[in-house]
Every structure is written in structure tokens, then in C-alpha cells.
Short mmCIF file of C-alpha atoms and ligand atoms in Angstrom, two decimals:
data_model
loop_
_atom_site.label_atom_id
_atom_site.label_comp_id
_atom_site.label_asym_id
_atom_site.label_seq_id
_atom_site.Cartn_x
_atom_site.Cartn_y
_atom_site.Cartn_z
CA MET A 8 24.50 1.65 22.32
CA SER A 9 24.52 2.35 18.19
CA TYR A 10 22.47 5.04 17.84
CA VAL A 11 19.72 2.77 15.50
CA ASP A 12 19.07 0.86 18.72
CA GLU A 13 19.23 4.35 20.80
CA VAL A 14 16.38 5.43 18.38
CA LEU A 15 14.30 2.52 18.26
CA GLU A 16 14.44 2.56 22.20
CA ARG A 17 13.10 6.25 21.89
CA VAL A 18 10.24 5.20 19.41
CA LYS A 19 9.03 2.12 21.83
CA ARG A 20 9.19 5.08 24.86
CA GLN A 21 7.56 7.67 23.00
CA ASN A 22 4.65 5.39 20.86
CA PRO A 23 4.13 2.58 23.72
CA SER A 24 0.63 1.55 22.28
CA GLN A 25 1.01 1.63 18.32
CA PRO A 26 2.00 -1.84 17.83
CA GLU A 27 1.97 -1.76 13.89
CA PHE A 28 3.86 1.51 14.02
CA LEU A 29 6.86 0.31 15.77
CA GLN A 30 6.67 -2.81 13.83
CA ALA A 31 7.41 -0.88 10.71
CA VAL A 32 9.97 1.40 12.24
CA GLN A 33 11.58 -1.71 13.59
CA GLU A 34 11.74 -3.28 10.19
CA VAL A 35 12.92 -0.30 8.18
CA LEU A 36 15.69 0.74 11.16
CA GLU A 37 17.31 -2.49 11.64
CA SER A 38 17.81 -2.69 7.81
CA LEU A 39 19.62 0.27 7.79
CA ARG A 40 21.94 -0.33 9.78
CA SER A 41 24.80 -0.82 7.75
CA VAL A 42 24.03 2.73 6.29
CA VAL A 43 23.64 4.14 9.28
CA GLU A 44 26.78 3.01 10.80
CA LYS A 45 29.07 4.45 7.49
CA ASN A 46 27.20 7.99 8.23
CA GLU A 47 26.83 7.79 11.86
CA GLU A 48 28.29 10.85 13.05
CA ARG A 49 26.62 13.21 10.45
CA TYR A 50 23.24 11.70 11.10
CA ARG A 51 23.35 11.57 14.60
CA ARG A 52 24.20 15.42 14.76
CA ASP A 53 21.40 16.34 12.66
CA ALA A 54 19.06 13.96 14.65
CA LEU A 55 18.25 12.37 11.47
CA LEU A 56 16.56 9.31 12.59
CA GLU A 57 14.59 10.93 15.42
CA ARG A 58 13.06 13.22 12.90
CA LEU A 59 12.77 10.71 10.18
CA THR A 60 10.68 8.46 12.78
CA THR A 61 8.39 11.43 14.17
CA PRO A 62 5.87 12.86 11.77
CA GLU A 63 5.93 16.55 10.52
CA ARG A 64 2.22 16.69 11.59
CA VAL A 65 -0.52 14.65 12.85
CA ILE A 66 -4.05 16.06 12.50
CA VAL A 67 -6.95 13.93 14.10
CA PHE A 68 -10.75 15.27 13.37
CA SER A 69 -14.14 14.12 14.32
CA VAL A 70 -16.61 13.37 11.33
CA PRO A 71 -20.03 13.66 11.85
CA TRP A 72 -22.57 12.89 9.79
CA VAL A 73 -26.31 11.76 9.73
CA ASP A 74 -27.13 7.72 8.43
CA ASP A 75 -30.88 7.14 6.56
CA ASN A 76 -32.54 6.33 10.06
CA GLY A 77 -32.02 10.33 11.05
CA GLN A 78 -29.33 9.36 13.58
CA VAL A 79 -26.23 11.18 13.82
CA GLN A 80 -22.77 9.13 13.78
CA LEU A 81 -19.76 10.05 14.40
CA ASN A 82 -16.19 8.67 13.19
CA ARG A 83 -12.69 9.62 13.80
CA GLY A 84 -11.00 11.03 10.48
CA TYR A 85 -6.51 11.11 10.20
CA ARG A 86 -4.40 12.53 8.37
CA VAL A 87 -0.59 12.02 8.90
CA GLN A 88 1.89 14.15 6.85
CA PHE A 89 4.79 12.25 7.56
CA ASN A 90 7.58 13.42 5.63
CA GLY A 91 7.90 16.20 2.88
CA ALA A 92 11.52 16.46 2.20
CA ILE A 93 11.02 15.16 -1.35
CA GLY A 94 8.01 16.42 -2.74
CA PRO A 95 4.09 17.44 -1.69
CA TYR A 96 2.74 14.65 0.52
CA LYS A 97 1.60 11.77 -0.90
CA GLY A 98 -0.55 8.35 0.58
CA GLY A 99 -3.94 7.20 0.53
CA LEU A 100 -6.76 7.38 2.46
CA ARG A 101 -8.54 4.07 4.23
CA PHE A 102 -11.94 3.72 5.36
CA HIS A 103 -12.25 0.47 7.72
CA PRO A 104 -13.02 -0.28 11.27
CA SER A 105 -9.63 -1.19 12.44
CA VAL A 106 -7.99 2.25 11.42
CA ASN A 107 -6.51 4.08 14.25
CA LEU A 108 -3.66 6.27 15.05
CA SER A 109 -1.05 3.46 14.90
CA VAL A 110 -2.00 2.07 11.62
CA ILE A 111 -2.27 5.48 9.73
CA LYS A 112 1.64 6.06 11.33
CA PHE A 113 2.73 2.74 9.81
CA LEU A 114 1.10 3.02 6.54
CA GLY A 115 2.45 6.80 6.49
CA PHE A 116 6.37 5.66 7.21
CA GLU A 117 5.94 2.83 5.03
CA GLN A 118 4.79 5.38 2.09
CA ILE A 119 8.04 7.79 2.34
CA PHE A 120 10.26 4.66 1.26
CA LYS A 121 7.74 3.56 -1.22
CA ASN A 122 7.60 7.46 -2.92
CA SER A 123 11.22 7.52 -2.90
CA LEU A 124 11.24 4.33 -4.78
CA THR A 125 9.16 5.49 -7.16
CA GLY A 126 11.73 8.16 -8.33
CA LEU A 127 9.16 10.63 -8.48
CA PRO A 128 8.83 14.17 -6.34
CA MET A 129 6.66 12.61 -3.31
CA GLY A 130 6.57 12.92 0.38
CA GLY A 131 5.29 10.27 2.43
CA ALA A 132 1.69 10.50 4.03
CA LYS A 133 -1.57 8.43 5.07
CA GLY A 134 -5.00 9.08 6.29
CA GLY A 135 -8.58 7.52 6.91
CA SER A 136 -11.15 6.70 9.49
CA ASP A 137 -12.72 3.94 11.33
CA PHE A 138 -15.74 4.35 8.98
CA ASP A 139 -16.82 1.25 7.92
CA PRO A 140 -18.72 1.38 4.43
CA LYS A 141 -19.86 -2.16 4.35
CA GLY A 142 -23.60 -2.27 3.98
CA ARG A 143 -23.97 1.44 3.92
CA SER A 144 -25.96 3.35 1.05
CA ASP A 145 -24.44 5.62 -1.88
CA ARG A 146 -26.44 8.32 0.23
CA GLU A 147 -24.70 7.49 3.35
CA ILE A 148 -21.00 7.32 1.78
CA MET A 149 -21.31 10.75 0.44
CA ALA A 150 -22.63 12.38 3.72
CA PHE A 151 -19.72 10.49 5.29
CA CYS A 152 -17.08 11.54 2.74
CA GLN A 153 -18.53 15.12 2.68
CA SER A 154 -18.27 15.40 6.44
CA PHE A 155 -14.47 13.99 5.94
CA MET A 156 -13.53 16.54 3.26
CA THR A 157 -15.26 19.36 5.14
CA GLU A 158 -12.30 19.19 7.79
CA LEU A 159 -9.43 17.04 5.48
CA CYS A 160 -9.91 20.21 2.76
CA ARG A 161 -7.84 23.08 4.87
CA HIS A 162 -4.70 20.49 5.31
CA ILE A 163 -4.45 19.52 1.45
CA GLY A 164 -3.76 21.12 -1.80
CA PRO A 165 -1.91 20.13 -5.23
CA ASP A 166 1.26 21.43 -4.26
CA THR A 167 0.98 20.40 -0.31
CA ASP A 168 -0.67 17.29 -0.08
CA VAL A 169 -2.46 15.17 -2.34
CA PRO A 170 -4.41 11.84 -1.27
CA ALA A 171 -5.66 8.72 -3.36
CA GLY A 172 -7.50 5.45 -2.45
CA ASP A 173 -6.78 2.53 0.02
CA ILE A 174 -8.81 -0.29 1.54
CA GLY A 175 -12.62 1.08 1.47
CA VAL A 176 -11.89 4.00 -0.76
CA GLY A 177 -12.22 3.62 -4.15
CA GLY A 178 -13.76 5.38 -7.30
CA ARG A 179 -16.97 6.11 -5.84
CA GLU A 180 -15.59 7.95 -2.32
CA ILE A 181 -12.92 9.50 -4.37
CA GLY A 182 -15.73 11.09 -6.42
CA TYR A 183 -17.19 12.48 -3.52
CA LEU A 184 -14.19 13.72 -1.62
CA PHE A 185 -13.40 15.56 -4.90
CA GLY A 186 -16.88 17.10 -5.31
CA GLN A 187 -16.72 18.26 -1.91
CA TYR A 188 -13.23 19.80 -2.03
CA LYS A 189 -14.33 21.23 -5.40
CA LYS A 190 -17.05 23.18 -3.74
CA ILE A 191 -15.71 24.51 -0.29
CA ARG A 192 -12.35 25.66 -2.26
CA ALA A 193 -14.04 27.04 -5.23
CA ALA A 194 -11.37 25.35 -7.38
CA PHE A 195 -11.00 22.48 -9.75
CA GLN A 196 -7.27 21.29 -8.87
CA GLY A 197 -5.29 18.12 -8.89
CA VAL A 198 -5.82 17.99 -5.17
CA LEU A 199 -6.93 13.70 -5.41
CA THR A 200 -5.52 11.02 -7.50
CA GLY A 201 -7.46 7.93 -8.69
CA LYS A 202 -10.14 10.12 -9.63
CA GLY A 203 -12.48 9.01 -12.26
CA VAL A 204 -11.63 9.34 -16.10
CA ALA A 205 -14.37 12.00 -16.66
CA TYR A 206 -12.86 14.55 -14.22
CA GLY A 207 -8.83 14.59 -14.30
CA GLY A 208 -8.38 10.72 -13.46
CA SER A 209 -5.33 8.82 -15.20
CA LEU A 210 -6.42 5.34 -17.30
CA ALA A 211 -4.26 2.67 -15.86
CA ARG A 212 -4.49 4.18 -12.30
CA THR A 213 -7.58 1.50 -11.14
CA GLU A 214 -5.09 -1.49 -12.20
CA ALA A 215 -1.46 0.28 -11.63
CA THR A 216 -1.24 -1.59 -8.15
CA GLY A 217 -2.27 -4.90 -9.25
CA TYR A 218 -0.17 -4.68 -12.57
CA GLY A 219 3.06 -3.38 -10.91
CA LEU A 220 3.01 -5.89 -8.74
CA LEU A 221 3.01 -8.39 -11.85
CA TYR A 222 5.53 -6.28 -13.40
CA LEU A 223 7.82 -6.67 -10.31
CA THR A 224 7.48 -10.45 -9.92
CA GLN A 225 8.09 -10.90 -13.44
CA GLU A 226 11.47 -8.95 -12.95
CA MET A 227 12.62 -10.76 -9.98
CA LEU A 228 11.48 -14.14 -11.34
CA ARG A 229 13.32 -13.46 -14.28
CA CYS A 230 16.76 -11.69 -12.78
CA ASN A 231 16.83 -15.15 -10.59
CA GLY A 232 16.55 -17.51 -13.40
CA HIS A 233 12.72 -18.46 -13.13
CA ASP A 234 9.70 -17.46 -15.70
CA LEU A 235 6.65 -16.46 -14.45
CA SER A 236 4.91 -17.81 -17.66
CA GLY A 237 3.75 -21.10 -16.31
CA LYS A 238 3.57 -20.60 -12.43
CA THR A 239 0.78 -21.20 -9.96
CA VAL A 240 -0.05 -18.22 -8.30
CA ALA A 241 -1.75 -17.90 -4.53
CA VAL A 242 -3.94 -14.37 -4.03
CA SER A 243 -5.23 -13.11 -1.16
CA GLY A 244 -7.81 -10.11 -0.93
CA ALA A 245 -10.61 -9.56 -3.57
CA GLY A 246 -10.44 -5.99 -3.72
CA ASN A 247 -8.77 -3.44 -6.16
CA VAL A 248 -5.02 -4.46 -6.02
CA ALA A 249 -5.78 -8.55 -5.81
CA LEU A 250 -8.40 -8.15 -8.60
CA TYR A 251 -5.91 -6.68 -11.20
CA ALA A 252 -3.08 -8.70 -10.01
CA ILE A 253 -5.14 -11.69 -11.09
CA GLN A 254 -5.96 -10.33 -14.50
CA LYS A 255 -2.44 -9.13 -14.61
CA ALA A 256 -1.05 -12.91 -13.95
CA TRP A 257 -2.82 -14.36 -16.80
CA GLN A 258 -2.13 -11.94 -19.18
CA LEU A 259 1.44 -12.79 -18.55
CA GLY A 260 1.06 -16.57 -18.56
CA ALA A 261 0.35 -17.39 -14.92
CA LYS A 262 -2.54 -19.50 -13.16
CA PRO A 263 -3.90 -17.83 -10.51
CA VAL A 264 -5.93 -20.22 -8.31
CA THR A 265 -7.19 -18.05 -5.11
CA CYS A 266 -8.59 -15.17 -3.71
CA SER A 267 -10.18 -14.17 -0.61
CA ASP A 268 -11.80 -11.26 1.83
CA SER A 269 -12.24 -10.98 5.42
CA SER A 270 -14.92 -13.96 5.52
CA GLY A 271 -13.23 -16.55 3.80
CA TRP A 272 -11.25 -17.57 0.74
CA VAL A 273 -12.03 -19.68 -2.67
CA TYR A 274 -9.60 -22.09 -4.34
CA ASP A 275 -10.39 -22.26 -8.11
CA PRO A 276 -8.44 -25.14 -9.58
CA GLU A 277 -9.22 -24.11 -12.88
CA GLY A 278 -7.84 -20.75 -12.25
CA ILE A 279 -9.75 -17.54 -10.83
CA ASP A 280 -12.26 -16.33 -13.23
CA VAL A 281 -11.43 -12.23 -13.49
CA ALA A 282 -14.81 -11.35 -14.88
CA LEU A 283 -16.91 -13.38 -12.42
CA LEU A 284 -15.06 -12.12 -9.66
CA ARG A 285 -14.94 -8.12 -10.86
CA GLU A 286 -18.76 -8.57 -11.20
CA VAL A 287 -19.54 -10.10 -7.68
CA LYS A 288 -17.20 -7.65 -5.63
CA GLU A 289 -16.56 -4.53 -7.46
CA VAL A 290 -20.74 -4.34 -9.41
CA ARG A 291 -22.80 -6.27 -7.03
CA ARG A 292 -20.38 -5.76 -4.13
CA GLN A 293 -21.25 -9.13 -2.28
CA ARG A 294 -19.27 -11.94 -0.59
CA LEU A 295 -17.11 -14.74 -2.13
CA THR A 296 -19.52 -17.16 -1.39
CA GLU A 297 -21.52 -15.78 -4.52
CA TYR A 298 -18.72 -16.59 -6.66
CA VAL A 299 -18.49 -20.17 -6.03
CA LYS A 300 -22.06 -20.54 -6.69
CA ALA A 301 -21.40 -19.47 -10.27
CA ARG A 302 -18.53 -21.72 -10.56
CA PRO A 303 -19.17 -25.10 -9.47
CA GLY A 304 -15.52 -26.36 -9.68
CA ALA A 305 -14.80 -23.78 -6.96
CA GLN A 306 -13.84 -24.29 -3.29
CA TYR A 307 -15.13 -21.74 -0.75
CA HIS A 308 -13.66 -22.07 2.70
CA SER A 309 -14.42 -20.09 5.48
CA GLY A 310 -12.06 -18.25 7.78
CA LYS A 311 -8.03 -18.21 7.08
CA GLY A 312 -6.41 -20.54 4.61
CA VAL A 313 -5.33 -19.15 1.47
CA TRP A 314 -1.56 -19.89 2.03
CA SER A 315 -2.02 -23.59 2.65
CA ILE A 316 -2.46 -24.42 -1.35
CA LYS A 317 0.16 -25.25 -3.28
CA CYS A 318 1.56 -22.47 -5.35
CA ASP A 319 4.82 -21.03 -6.78
CA VAL A 320 4.18 -17.69 -6.05
CA ALA A 321 2.49 -16.19 -3.10
CA LEU A 322 1.16 -12.62 -3.93
CA PRO A 323 -0.67 -11.19 -0.46
CA CYS A 324 -2.92 -8.60 -1.51
CA ALA A 325 -5.38 -8.05 1.41
CA THR A 326 -4.40 -6.38 4.30
CA GLN A 327 -1.64 -6.21 7.13
CA ASN A 328 -0.38 -9.25 9.25
CA GLU A 329 -2.34 -11.75 6.95
CA LEU A 330 0.72 -13.82 6.53
CA GLY A 331 2.17 -15.19 9.63
CA ILE A 332 4.56 -17.75 10.50
CA GLU A 333 2.41 -20.75 10.04
CA ASP A 334 1.44 -19.66 6.80
CA ALA A 335 5.04 -19.40 5.91
CA LYS A 336 6.14 -22.95 6.79
CA LEU A 337 2.91 -24.27 4.88
CA LEU A 338 4.12 -22.08 1.71
CA VAL A 339 8.00 -23.31 1.62
CA GLU A 340 6.54 -27.20 2.38
CA ASN A 341 4.58 -26.64 -0.70
CA GLY A 342 7.45 -25.68 -2.63
CA CYS A 343 6.61 -21.69 -3.22
CA ILE A 344 10.01 -20.01 -4.87
CA ALA A 345 8.38 -16.24 -4.42
CA VAL A 346 6.55 -13.85 -1.97
CA ALA A 347 5.96 -10.48 -3.31
CA GLU A 348 3.16 -8.17 -1.22
CA GLY A 349 0.74 -6.83 -2.80
CA ALA A 350 -0.68 -5.30 0.31
CA ASN A 351 1.44 -3.43 2.75
CA MET A 352 3.18 -5.05 5.47
CA PRO A 353 0.98 -8.50 5.20
CA THR A 354 3.76 -10.83 6.17
CA THR A 355 4.94 -10.56 9.75
CA LEU A 356 8.20 -10.10 10.60
CA GLU A 357 8.86 -13.69 11.67
CA ALA A 358 7.39 -14.89 8.14
CA THR A 359 9.47 -12.49 6.33
CA LYS A 360 12.80 -13.85 8.25
CA TYR A 361 11.37 -17.28 7.70
CA LEU A 362 11.08 -17.25 4.14
CA GLN A 363 14.59 -15.31 3.56
CA GLU A 364 16.08 -18.01 5.33
CA GLN A 365 14.53 -20.97 3.23
CA GLY A 366 15.87 -18.96 0.38
CA VAL A 367 12.67 -17.79 -0.80
CA LEU A 368 12.82 -14.98 -2.91
CA PHE A 369 10.77 -11.61 -1.23
CA CYS A 370 9.71 -8.44 -2.25
CA PRO A 371 8.10 -5.93 0.65
CA GLY A 372 5.09 -4.05 0.10
CA LYS A 373 6.79 -0.62 -0.24
CA ALA A 374 8.49 -1.90 -3.69
CA ALA A 375 6.38 -4.34 -4.72
CA ASN A 376 3.27 -2.44 -4.69
CA ALA A 377 4.36 1.15 -5.34
CA GLY A 378 2.75 0.70 -8.94
CA GLY A 379 -0.12 2.28 -7.50
CA VAL A 380 1.66 5.59 -5.92
CA ALA A 381 3.86 5.87 -9.23
CA THR A 382 0.47 5.68 -11.24
CA SER A 383 -0.86 8.71 -8.89
CA GLY A 384 2.26 10.64 -9.43
CA LEU A 385 1.83 10.35 -13.69
CA GLU A 386 -1.90 11.32 -12.66
CA MET A 387 -0.66 14.61 -10.98
CA SER A 388 2.05 15.36 -13.93
CA GLN A 389 -1.30 15.03 -16.25
CA ASN A 390 -3.44 17.57 -14.36
CA SER A 391 -0.46 19.95 -14.06
CA GLN A 392 -0.31 19.49 -18.13
CA ARG A 393 -3.87 19.61 -17.91
CA ARG A 394 -3.30 16.47 -20.43
CA SER A 395 -4.32 12.99 -20.58
CA TRP A 396 -1.83 10.13 -21.72
CA SER A 397 -3.30 6.98 -23.64
CA PHE A 398 -3.41 3.55 -21.62
CA GLU A 399 -0.42 2.27 -23.16
CA LYS A 400 1.87 4.93 -22.15
CA VAL A 401 0.76 5.12 -18.62
CA ASP A 402 1.34 1.38 -18.46
CA GLY A 403 4.48 1.34 -20.32
CA LYS A 404 5.63 3.70 -17.89
CA LEU A 405 4.21 1.85 -14.95
CA GLN A 406 6.21 -1.41 -16.31
CA GLU A 407 9.03 1.04 -16.61
CA ILE A 408 9.16 2.09 -13.37
CA MET A 409 8.43 -1.34 -11.49
CA VAL A 410 11.66 -2.60 -13.36
CA GLY A 411 13.51 0.32 -12.23
CA ILE A 412 12.12 -0.18 -8.73
CA PHE A 413 13.39 -3.87 -8.61
CA HIS A 414 16.95 -3.09 -10.34
CA ASN A 415 17.38 -0.09 -7.70
CA LEU A 416 16.83 -2.34 -4.92
CA ASP A 417 18.72 -5.29 -6.02
CA ALA A 418 21.73 -3.02 -6.28
CA ALA A 419 21.41 -1.10 -3.26
CA ALA A 420 21.29 -4.78 -1.63
CA ARG A 421 24.63 -5.73 -3.67
CA GLU A 422 26.04 -2.52 -2.76
CA TYR A 423 25.92 -2.63 0.86
CA GLY A 424 26.75 -6.58 1.67
CA VAL A 425 23.50 -7.99 1.54
CA GLU A 426 22.98 -9.53 -1.87
CA GLY A 427 19.40 -11.11 -2.42
CA ASP A 428 17.59 -9.49 0.50
CA TYR A 429 15.28 -7.23 -1.13
CA VAL A 430 13.73 -6.04 2.18
CA ALA A 431 17.16 -4.21 3.13
CA GLY A 432 17.59 -3.36 -0.58
CA ALA A 433 14.27 -1.44 -0.99
CA ASN A 434 14.79 0.26 2.67
CA ILE A 435 18.21 1.42 1.83
CA ALA A 436 17.47 2.81 -1.94
CA GLY A 437 14.51 4.07 -0.40
CA PHE A 438 16.00 5.89 2.62
CA LEU A 439 19.24 7.41 1.00
CA LYS A 440 17.24 9.91 -1.40
CA VAL A 441 15.28 10.98 1.54
CA ALA A 442 17.96 11.09 4.20
CA ASP A 443 19.97 13.28 1.64
CA ALA A 444 16.85 15.68 0.90
CA MET A 445 16.64 16.29 4.28
CA LEU A 446 20.51 17.13 5.12
CA ALA A 447 20.40 19.67 2.39
CA GLN A 448 17.42 21.45 3.62
CA GLY A 449 18.83 22.05 7.44
CA VAL A 450 16.72 22.01 10.32
CA VAL A 451 13.05 22.28 9.30
P1 LIG B 5 -9.67 -2.94 -1.12
O1 LIG B 5 -10.61 -2.58 -0.05
O2 LIG B 5 -10.09 -3.04 -2.62
O3 LIG B 5 -9.72 -4.82 -0.70
C1 LIG B 5 -9.27 -5.60 0.50
C2 LIG B 5 -9.29 -6.49 0.44
O4 LIG B 5 -8.65 -6.82 1.72
C3 LIG B 5 -10.88 -6.95 0.45
O5 LIG B 5 -11.03 -8.10 -0.16
C4 LIG B 5 -11.06 -7.11 2.06
O6 LIG B 5 -11.86 -8.20 2.11
C5 LIG B 5 -9.47 -7.91 2.45
N1 LIG B 5 -9.34 -7.38 3.81
C6 LIG B 5 -9.52 -6.06 4.15
N2 LIG B 5 -9.33 -6.12 5.78
C7 LIG B 5 -9.46 -7.55 5.96
C8 LIG B 5 -8.46 -8.48 6.68
N3 LIG B 5 -8.60 -7.99 8.38
N4 LIG B 5 -8.69 -9.75 6.77
C9 LIG B 5 -9.02 -10.76 5.52
N5 LIG B 5 -9.22 -9.89 4.65
C10 LIG B 5 -9.43 -8.51 4.92
O7 LIG B 5 -8.36 -2.34 -0.77
P2 LIG B 5 -7.27 -2.03 -1.77
O8 LIG B 5 -6.91 -3.69 -2.88
O9 LIG B 5 -7.10 -1.13 -2.71
O10 LIG B 5 -5.59 -2.34 -0.48
C11 LIG B 5 -5.41 -3.92 -0.08
C12 LIG B 5 -4.25 -4.10 0.31
O11 LIG B 5 -3.36 -3.03 -0.75
C13 LIG B 5 -3.93 -3.00 1.61
O12 LIG B 5 -3.28 -3.01 2.44
C14 LIG B 5 -3.47 -1.48 0.92
O13 LIG B 5 -2.74 -0.44 1.53
C15 LIG B 5 -2.62 -1.76 0.07
N6 LIG B 5 -2.23 -1.12 -1.45
C16 LIG B 5 -3.11 -0.50 -2.08
C17 LIG B 5 -3.28 0.44 -3.14
C18 LIG B 5 -4.15 0.78 -4.28
O14 LIG B 5 -3.76 1.40 -4.83
N7 LIG B 5 -5.33 0.42 -3.70
C19 LIG B 5 -1.54 0.92 -3.28
C20 LIG B 5 -0.91 0.25 -2.42
C21 LIG B 5 -1.17 -0.60 -1.49
P3 LIG B 5 -13.35 -7.55 2.65
O15 LIG B 5 -14.11 -6.89 1.28
O16 LIG B 5 -14.22 -8.78 2.84
O17 LIG B 5 -13.18 -6.30 3.75
#
């Protein structure tokens, strides 16, 4: 049995009820076969793949808090510090009822390669809770965040682990988490990214994941003889990533026509009105039905279906496994030429394979959405220097990083004989740096 297959068997045996984690490990290891075969003896002797697929530390804790009725509520908190070979752990916190250990481990594992691809010194981690912020008052959100940080603060620090936001954790939550950290540790440190600009946050961090996704998509299209300008774009999600992806798509001359949330989706043939979407989702925190009420030409559909619209480019920006094989078939039938993942693992393995076989340009999330964590890295640099850079400077660096990531994974795919397979290219490019660092640091 090959070394990759042996490790896949071992991971399956050791993590029997963690489907998302197994899916992520399988995708990565399958695409590393050619690299691993070239170095099999060394990697095997150092148990490199076993160590790479096992988190360095998993922290699970209880998060008790009091709701507005005086009732004590209990949630579960997680921080998975997956791999610290190339820098302090870095990765977001997700607050969503679907959060469990499998989801956090899959996200932490992906984060290792994503962080490596940015070229910045950051290890891979992820955390979160099964807490559902929807419908909770500000006071309840604050109570939850304070209780969560009361435990988490023992495990993080500017040189050890620097969390950020993710689904359900935006500027408000980061603010409450930061306040509690500062109070308990009596130190004002760059321990979270995605902070408000008034207290150490970076300009352009809010926009970074969505903007970065479009910078990379534009470069991928350009290098394959297409122009993003004039293209129709389907976007899913209506949160942070989706919103700024839609905004940047407009700015680059494309026309974004859809968005979605967990209840339904919107098709706006005139193109999504960014100001209205932001008002509905970010300010009023309402459902998408409110968007359509204010925009008579737009259609609202409940449930799934956002990928049934004719488009040139599809950008899944909501959540994992939201684009399955039937969706992929519809996209191909409708002439879609490129898919780039704004969310983490939004496309199932089967759908990814199908899209690639059909010649659709496909860029995986660990590269396409790396703009968020890259800009978090830039926020850490600014915090260390106690300086703050202009929006244009950060945005310029982001653009440079995203274009660089695309060329890096394109080159890795060519070097290992899988030209045009950007999934393999991203995994290989991300992996090589981490593997070198692990080997150099010995058995630790
Ligand atoms: P937000 O919480 O801001 O938005 C998430 C969006 O996805 C919402 O519109 C939400 O709808 C929708 N959504 C969530 N769960 C589901 C579901 N099960 N089915 C359908 N829709 C769903 O999160 P972000 O925009 O920050 O994150 C989106 C994705 O991007 C995630 O995969 C995240 O890991 C990834 N990502 C985010 C980064 C960032 O910087 N924020 C960086 C890199 C990746 P509803 O409001 O109804 O829940």
C-alpha cells in the first residue's frame, strides 16, 4: 500500500465520525501523491503525513452564559491548533449551530495550506462554538463572547495564536472578545485580527476576502485568455465574503446577479444592489426577502437553487458543501467557464472533479479566499509596528498577494505534471513549505 493510502486509512480509523475532516484530508492527500512518491522514504521515516493530519493541540471547553430571561445557557467552545511549523497559529472563529469538532478540524487543516500559500509566517488553526448568534440581543452576544474568551485567553497570544472572525463572528463579536481578553490579561496586544480600526484593526480587512477572491479570479481568467470585465457572475451567500465579492465584481466591470442566505436566494437581473444588500444584511440584519421588497425587478426563491442561473463565473461564498454534483451539471450546461471558492470547501469532491473534467477553471478556497487571512497577517504586522497603513497600501498588498498565489499554484501544478489542476497546485505549493519547515525542526 502506498504511504498516502496508509495514512488515509489511519486517519479514517482514528476519526470515524468526522466526515468533513475526512473529506478535507482525502482531497489534500490525494493531490499530493506525486510529491509524496518523490520523497517517500524521508517523509515516511519522519512520519510526516501522520503528523500533518493530526492536530498539535485540540482544546474543547464549556461556555456558560446567561440569556435575557435570566436562564443559564451552555454551549461548547473549540480551538484546534493544527500546525505551527511556519508561524504562530492563525485562523478564524466560527459561531454557528452546525459547529462540531469535525467541522473545526477540517477548517483548521485547510488553514495550514492556505496560510502557507499567502507567503506570510502563519500556522494553521481554527475555532468556534455551536452558539447561534441569530436573534440574540447585543447583551446576549456580549455575555457569550465574554464567557468564550474567559477560557480561550489562556491558549492564545500575539506570538502563539491569533484568532480572527468567520461565519457568525464579525466586527461586533471581535470587539467583545478583544475587550474581555484585554481585561483578563491586562494587556493591549494584537491578539485578534478583524478588530475595529479605532483599536488596532487594519483598513481593508473587512473587504479583504471578497476583494481578494475577485483579484485572484481576474488573474486566473486573464492567464487563460478570458476577461472578467463584462462577465455575469453568480454569487452565493450574503455575508462578509459575498458582500465584498459582489462589490469588487462590479468595480472590475463584471455583473453579479445573485446572492443567498440559509433561507433562500435572490436573482436580480439588473445586478445586485450592493448598498441595499449591505443595509439589509449588515445594518438591519434581516432576511433577503427584505431586499426583494425594495427591488421590484428582483426575484426571491426560497430554498436552494442559486446555481441554476445562467452565468459565466460562479463564486460560492456561503458555506461548506453548498455546490453539489447536480449544481455543477447545471453550471456546465449554462456555459459557466470558471468557479472560484470564496467559502471554505463549498464544492463537494464529486462536483469539483466533474467541473475540472468539463474544463471549467476551478480555484479552491484555500487559495481563492486566502485574502482574508493574508490581510489578517498584514494587521499583525501593523500591530507589531504600532503603525497603521492606508486603505490603498493594504489593498495594493492584498492584490499583489492574490496574484502571487495564483502564479504560485499554477507553477506548482505545471512542475508536478498536473497543469491547469489548481486544486493540486494549491495543495502542493502550500504543503511543500510546511513540510520543509517540519523536517527542519525535527521531531517536535
Ligand atoms: P457570514 O456569517 O458573514 O455569512 C455567511 C453567509 O452564508 C450568510 O449569508 C449565511 O446565511 C450563509 N450560510 C451560512 N450557513 C449556511 C448554510 N448552511 N446554507 C446556506 N447558507 C448558509 O460568513 P462569512 O461571509 O465570513 O463566511 C462565508 C464563508 O467564507 C465560510 O465558509 C467561511 O469559512 C469562509 N471564509 C471567510 C473569511 C472571512 O474573512 N470572513 C475568510 C476565508 C473564508 P444566514 O445569514 O442565513 O446564516
